[in-house]
Amino acid sequence: RIFGYIGNPFGAYLLPGEPQENFYKAFHEQLANDARNRFACISPYLSALIYWHSGIRVPVVQPLGLYTGASYQPKAFAQILVTKSMFVPIDLAMVLNDFVAALGRVEEKAFVPLKLRESNHTFFVNLKQLQDRSWSNWARHKAAVFLPYDPQQLVFY
């Protein structure tokens, strides 16, 4: 018996061409067709990718964060958390804060009423700046900015 929970791009860690094609064929003809085996994947994107490559429909079972013990309860005027990014060599929180400051200046020059300004109460903080990096502290932020290193991580729950 095999239970596979697929969370990475299907066949991505194989060399292109024949190695991938052999894997897709074996998945289709041997693994997925064996009634003792079960497969699921993390996102609709991956399910479509698997179907595209193998012709096998794999159900989506999206993960839950119940293990964190946290629930979303942002504080008033909470900051927006910027998580680590693998491929952005800049301080993204600083860039976003500079953008919000520039937006504030434009809104001020345009005489946008204070209560209607998009820049009000928006401040980004880098994950590295947090003293408390617990899940419950993450849940106290207004939102989080997450730049994935892989398209399959662009899933919304």
PDB file of C-alpha atoms in Angstrom:
ATOM      1  CA  ARG A   1       0.000   0.000   0.000  1.00  0.00           C
ATOM      2  CA  ILE A   2       1.093   3.517  -0.789  1.00  0.00           C
ATOM      3  CA  PHE A   3      -0.481   6.715   0.458  1.00  0.00           C
ATOM      4  CA  GLY A   4       0.929   9.757  -1.293  1.00  0.00           C
ATOM      5  CA  TYR A   5       0.236  13.329  -0.267  1.00  0.00           C
ATOM      6  CA  ILE A   6       1.698  15.417  -3.077  1.00  0.00           C
ATOM      7  CA  GLY A   7       2.853  18.880  -2.086  1.00  0.00           C
ATOM      8  CA  ASN A   8       5.496  19.691  -4.693  1.00  0.00           C
ATOM      9  CA  PRO A   9       5.283  20.033  -8.469  1.00  0.00           C
ATOM     10  CA  PHE A  10       4.745  16.621  -9.980  1.00  0.00           C
ATOM     11  CA  GLY A  11       7.994  15.250 -11.406  1.00  0.00           C
ATOM     12  CA  ALA A  12       9.873  18.509 -10.796  1.00  0.00           C
ATOM     13  CA  TYR A  13      12.860  16.833  -9.201  1.00  0.00           C
ATOM     14  CA  LEU A  14      13.490  14.554 -12.160  1.00  0.00           C
ATOM     15  CA  LEU A  15      15.516  15.410 -15.212  1.00  0.00           C
ATOM     16  CA  PRO A  16      13.367  16.661 -18.111  1.00  0.00           C
ATOM     17  CA  GLY A  17      12.472  14.353 -20.937  1.00  0.00           C
ATOM     18  CA  GLU A  18      12.658  10.599 -20.601  1.00  0.00           C
ATOM     19  CA  PRO A  19      13.068  10.396 -16.792  1.00  0.00           C
ATOM     20  CA  GLN A  20       9.942  12.495 -16.254  1.00  0.00           C
ATOM     21  CA  GLU A  21       7.985  10.707 -18.970  1.00  0.00           C
ATOM     22  CA  ASN A  22       8.871   7.312 -17.470  1.00  0.00           C
ATOM     23  CA  PHE A  23       7.752   8.514 -14.037  1.00  0.00           C
ATOM     24  CA  TYR A  24       4.402   9.813 -15.371  1.00  0.00           C
ATOM     25  CA  LYS A  25       3.830   6.527 -17.209  1.00  0.00           C
ATOM     26  CA  ALA A  26       4.676   4.435 -14.121  1.00  0.00           C
ATOM     27  CA  PHE A  27       2.413   6.623 -11.970  1.00  0.00           C
ATOM     28  CA  HIS A  28      -0.448   6.157 -14.418  1.00  0.00           C
ATOM     29  CA  GLU A  29      -0.026   2.461 -15.186  1.00  0.00           C
ATOM     30  CA  GLN A  30       1.239   1.054 -11.891  1.00  0.00           C
ATOM     31  CA  LEU A  31       0.813   3.296  -8.867  1.00  0.00           C
ATOM     32  CA  ALA A  32      -2.506   5.065  -9.478  1.00  0.00           C
ATOM     33  CA  ASN A  33      -4.186   2.009 -10.993  1.00  0.00           C
ATOM     34  CA  ASP A  34      -3.474  -0.179  -7.959  1.00  0.00           C
ATOM     35  CA  ALA A  35      -6.659  -0.088  -5.846  1.00  0.00           C
ATOM     36  CA  ARG A  36      -4.596  -0.436  -2.650  1.00  0.00           C
ATOM     37  CA  ASN A  37      -2.872   2.915  -3.256  1.00  0.00           C
ATOM     38  CA  ARG A  38      -4.326   6.337  -2.492  1.00  0.00           C
ATOM     39  CA  PHE A  39      -3.100   9.768  -3.531  1.00  0.00           C
ATOM     40  CA  ALA A  40      -4.112  13.323  -2.677  1.00  0.00           C
ATOM     41  CA  CYS A  41      -2.498  16.686  -3.277  1.00  0.00           C
ATOM     42  CA  ILE A  42      -2.256  20.012  -1.513  1.00  0.00           C
ATOM     43  CA  SER A  43      -3.834  22.341  -4.107  1.00  0.00           C
ATOM     44  CA  PRO A  44      -6.079  22.505  -7.172  1.00  0.00           C
ATOM     45  CA  TYR A  45      -3.060  23.707  -9.164  1.00  0.00           C
ATOM     46  CA  LEU A  46      -1.137  20.519  -8.365  1.00  0.00           C
ATOM     47  CA  SER A  47      -4.169  18.355  -9.071  1.00  0.00           C
ATOM     48  CA  ALA A  48      -4.436  19.918 -12.535  1.00  0.00           C
ATOM     49  CA  LEU A  49      -0.696  19.503 -13.071  1.00  0.00           C
ATOM     50  CA  ILE A  50      -0.859  15.798 -12.197  1.00  0.00           C
ATOM     51  CA  TYR A  51      -3.826  15.306 -14.509  1.00  0.00           C
ATOM     52  CA  TRP A  52      -2.015  17.134 -17.317  1.00  0.00           C
ATOM     53  CA  HIS A  53       1.053  14.905 -17.015  1.00  0.00           C
ATOM     54  CA  SER A  54      -0.512  11.557 -16.177  1.00  0.00           C
ATOM     55  CA  GLY A  55      -4.203  11.615 -17.032  1.00  0.00           C
ATOM     56  CA  ILE A  56      -4.994  10.686 -13.413  1.00  0.00           C
ATOM     57  CA  ARG A  57      -7.349  12.845 -11.361  1.00  0.00           C
ATOM     58  CA  VAL A  58      -5.972  13.258  -7.844  1.00  0.00           C
ATOM     59  CA  PRO A  59      -8.287  14.776  -5.218  1.00  0.00           C
ATOM     60  CA  VAL A  60      -7.331  17.953  -3.389  1.00  0.00           C
ATOM     61  CA  VAL A  61      -7.086  17.801   0.399  1.00  0.00           C
ATOM     62  CA  GLN A  62      -5.975  21.211   1.561  1.00  0.00           C
ATOM     63  CA  PRO A  63      -4.001  21.311   4.788  1.00  0.00           C
ATOM     64  CA  LEU A  64      -5.394  22.883   7.922  1.00  0.00           C
ATOM     65  CA  GLY A  65      -3.419  24.780  10.502  1.00  0.00           C
ATOM     66  CA  LEU A  66      -5.293  23.323  13.476  1.00  0.00           C
ATOM     67  CA  TYR A  67      -2.000  22.222  14.996  1.00  0.00           C
ATOM     68  CA  THR A  68      -1.049  25.879  15.542  1.00  0.00           C
ATOM     69  CA  GLY A  69      -3.735  26.444  18.164  1.00  0.00           C
ATOM     70  CA  ALA A  70      -4.073  30.025  16.846  1.00  0.00           C
ATOM     71  CA  SER A  71      -7.065  31.858  15.440  1.00  0.00           C
ATOM     72  CA  TYR A  72      -7.105  35.104  13.501  1.00  0.00           C
ATOM     73  CA  GLN A  73      -7.697  37.967  15.932  1.00  0.00           C
ATOM     74  CA  PRO A  74      -5.846  41.056  14.670  1.00  0.00           C
ATOM     75  CA  LYS A  75      -5.272  43.962  17.003  1.00  0.00           C
ATOM     76  CA  ALA A  76      -6.621  47.394  16.124  1.00  0.00           C
ATOM     77  CA  PHE A  77      -4.114  49.133  13.849  1.00  0.00           C
ATOM     78  CA  ALA A  78      -2.157  45.893  13.599  1.00  0.00           C
ATOM     79  CA  GLN A  79       0.936  45.722  11.436  1.00  0.00           C
ATOM     80  CA  ILE A  80       1.179  43.656   8.268  1.00  0.00           C
ATOM     81  CA  LEU A  81       3.698  40.860   8.650  1.00  0.00           C
ATOM     82  CA  VAL A  82       6.222  40.269   5.864  1.00  0.00           C
ATOM     83  CA  THR A  83       7.432  36.673   5.984  1.00  0.00           C
ATOM     84  CA  LYS A  84      10.819  35.517   4.786  1.00  0.00           C
ATOM     85  CA  SER A  85      11.346  35.454   1.049  1.00  0.00           C
ATOM     86  CA  MET A  86      13.722  33.066  -0.630  1.00  0.00           C
ATOM     87  CA  PHE A  87      14.469  35.021  -3.791  1.00  0.00           C
ATOM     88  CA  VAL A  88      14.036  38.702  -2.959  1.00  0.00           C
ATOM     89  CA  PRO A  89      17.416  40.148  -1.922  1.00  0.00           C
ATOM     90  CA  ILE A  90      15.893  43.368  -0.527  1.00  0.00           C
ATOM     91  CA  ASP A  91      14.173  44.385   2.681  1.00  0.00           C
ATOM     92  CA  LEU A  92      10.621  44.025   1.390  1.00  0.00           C
ATOM     93  CA  ALA A  93       9.044  45.514   4.535  1.00  0.00           C
ATOM     94  CA  MET A  94      11.124  48.667   4.051  1.00  0.00           C
ATOM     95  CA  VAL A  95      10.129  48.936   0.368  1.00  0.00           C
ATOM     96  CA  LEU A  96       6.441  48.495   1.214  1.00  0.00           C
ATOM     97  CA  ASN A  97       6.646  51.073   4.021  1.00  0.00           C
ATOM     98  CA  ASP A  98       8.315  53.522   1.598  1.00  0.00           C
ATOM     99  CA  PHE A  99       5.476  52.899  -0.863  1.00  0.00           C
ATOM    100  CA  VAL A 100       2.846  53.559   1.824  1.00  0.00           C
ATOM    101  CA  ALA A 101       4.644  56.772   2.837  1.00  0.00           C
ATOM    102  CA  ALA A 102       4.695  57.926  -0.805  1.00  0.00           C
ATOM    103  CA  LEU A 103       1.005  57.061  -1.129  1.00  0.00           C
ATOM    104  CA  GLY A 104       0.316  59.152   1.988  1.00  0.00           C
ATOM    105  CA  ARG A 105       2.101  62.145   0.476  1.00  0.00           C
ATOM    106  CA  VAL A 106       0.103  61.816  -2.759  1.00  0.00           C
ATOM    107  CA  GLU A 107      -3.169  61.518  -0.828  1.00  0.00           C
ATOM    108  CA  GLU A 108      -2.275  64.575   1.245  1.00  0.00           C
ATOM    109  CA  LYS A 109      -1.485  66.658  -1.870  1.00  0.00           C
ATOM    110  CA  ALA A 110      -4.759  65.479  -3.438  1.00  0.00           C
ATOM    111  CA  PHE A 111      -6.677  66.605  -0.323  1.00  0.00           C
ATOM    112  CA  VAL A 112      -8.073  63.138   0.298  1.00  0.00           C
ATOM    113  CA  PRO A 113      -9.936  63.301   3.625  1.00  0.00           C
ATOM    114  CA  LEU A 114      -7.870  61.752   6.420  1.00  0.00           C
ATOM    115  CA  LYS A 115     -10.385  59.000   7.203  1.00  0.00           C
ATOM    116  CA  LEU A 116     -10.475  57.911   3.537  1.00  0.00           C
ATOM    117  CA  ARG A 117      -6.725  57.614   3.038  1.00  0.00           C
ATOM    118  CA  GLU A 118      -5.507  54.159   2.088  1.00  0.00           C
ATOM    119  CA  SER A 119      -2.171  54.850   3.752  1.00  0.00           C
ATOM    120  CA  ASN A 120      -3.698  55.293   7.220  1.00  0.00           C
ATOM    121  CA  HIS A 121      -2.543  52.803   9.807  1.00  0.00           C
ATOM    122  CA  THR A 122      -0.613  50.680   7.334  1.00  0.00           C
ATOM    123  CA  PHE A 123       2.794  49.541   8.493  1.00  0.00           C
ATOM    124  CA  PHE A 124       4.771  46.515   7.420  1.00  0.00           C
ATOM    125  CA  VAL A 125       7.053  44.611   9.777  1.00  0.00           C
ATOM    126  CA  ASN A 126       9.588  41.952   8.840  1.00  0.00           C
ATOM    127  CA  LEU A 127       9.274  38.561  10.506  1.00  0.00           C
ATOM    128  CA  LYS A 128      12.905  38.867  11.620  1.00  0.00           C
ATOM    129  CA  GLN A 129      11.968  41.914  13.709  1.00  0.00           C
ATOM    130  CA  LEU A 130       9.490  40.015  15.881  1.00  0.00           C
ATOM    131  CA  GLN A 131      10.463  39.002  19.387  1.00  0.00           C
ATOM    132  CA  ASP A 132       7.509  36.584  19.536  1.00  0.00           C
ATOM    133  CA  ARG A 133       7.389  34.413  16.420  1.00  0.00           C
ATOM    134  CA  SER A 134       4.568  32.171  17.623  1.00  0.00           C
ATOM    135  CA  TRP A 135       1.558  31.330  15.453  1.00  0.00           C
ATOM    136  CA  SER A 136      -0.710  33.194  17.863  1.00  0.00           C
ATOM    137  CA  ASN A 137       1.391  36.343  17.389  1.00  0.00           C
ATOM    138  CA  TRP A 138       1.184  35.930  13.611  1.00  0.00           C
ATOM    139  CA  ALA A 139      -2.614  35.780  13.990  1.00  0.00           C
ATOM    140  CA  ARG A 140      -2.617  39.167  15.750  1.00  0.00           C
ATOM    141  CA  HIS A 141      -1.314  40.888  12.588  1.00  0.00           C
ATOM    142  CA  LYS A 142      -3.706  42.455  10.121  1.00  0.00           C
ATOM    143  CA  ALA A 143      -2.360  40.331   7.274  1.00  0.00           C
ATOM    144  CA  ALA A 144       0.798  38.637   6.039  1.00  0.00           C
ATOM    145  CA  VAL A 145       2.793  39.129   2.851  1.00  0.00           C
ATOM    146  CA  PHE A 146       4.146  35.831   1.581  1.00  0.00           C
ATOM    147  CA  LEU A 147       6.245  35.600  -1.580  1.00  0.00           C
ATOM    148  CA  PRO A 148       6.308  31.948  -2.609  1.00  0.00           C
ATOM    149  CA  TYR A 149       9.281  30.364  -4.306  1.00  0.00           C
ATOM    150  CA  ASP A 150       7.024  27.954  -6.152  1.00  0.00           C
ATOM    151  CA  PRO A 151       3.701  28.653  -7.949  1.00  0.00           C
ATOM    152  CA  GLN A 152       1.976  25.766  -6.170  1.00  0.00           C
ATOM    153  CA  GLN A 153       2.257  27.768  -2.963  1.00  0.00           C
ATOM    154  CA  LEU A 154      -0.080  30.385  -4.426  1.00  0.00           C
ATOM    155  CA  VAL A 155      -3.152  28.766  -2.941  1.00  0.00           C
ATOM    156  CA  PHE A 156      -5.818  30.592  -1.020  1.00  0.00           C
ATOM    157  CA  TYR A 157      -7.878  28.897   1.643  1.00  0.00           C
TER     158      TYR A 157
END
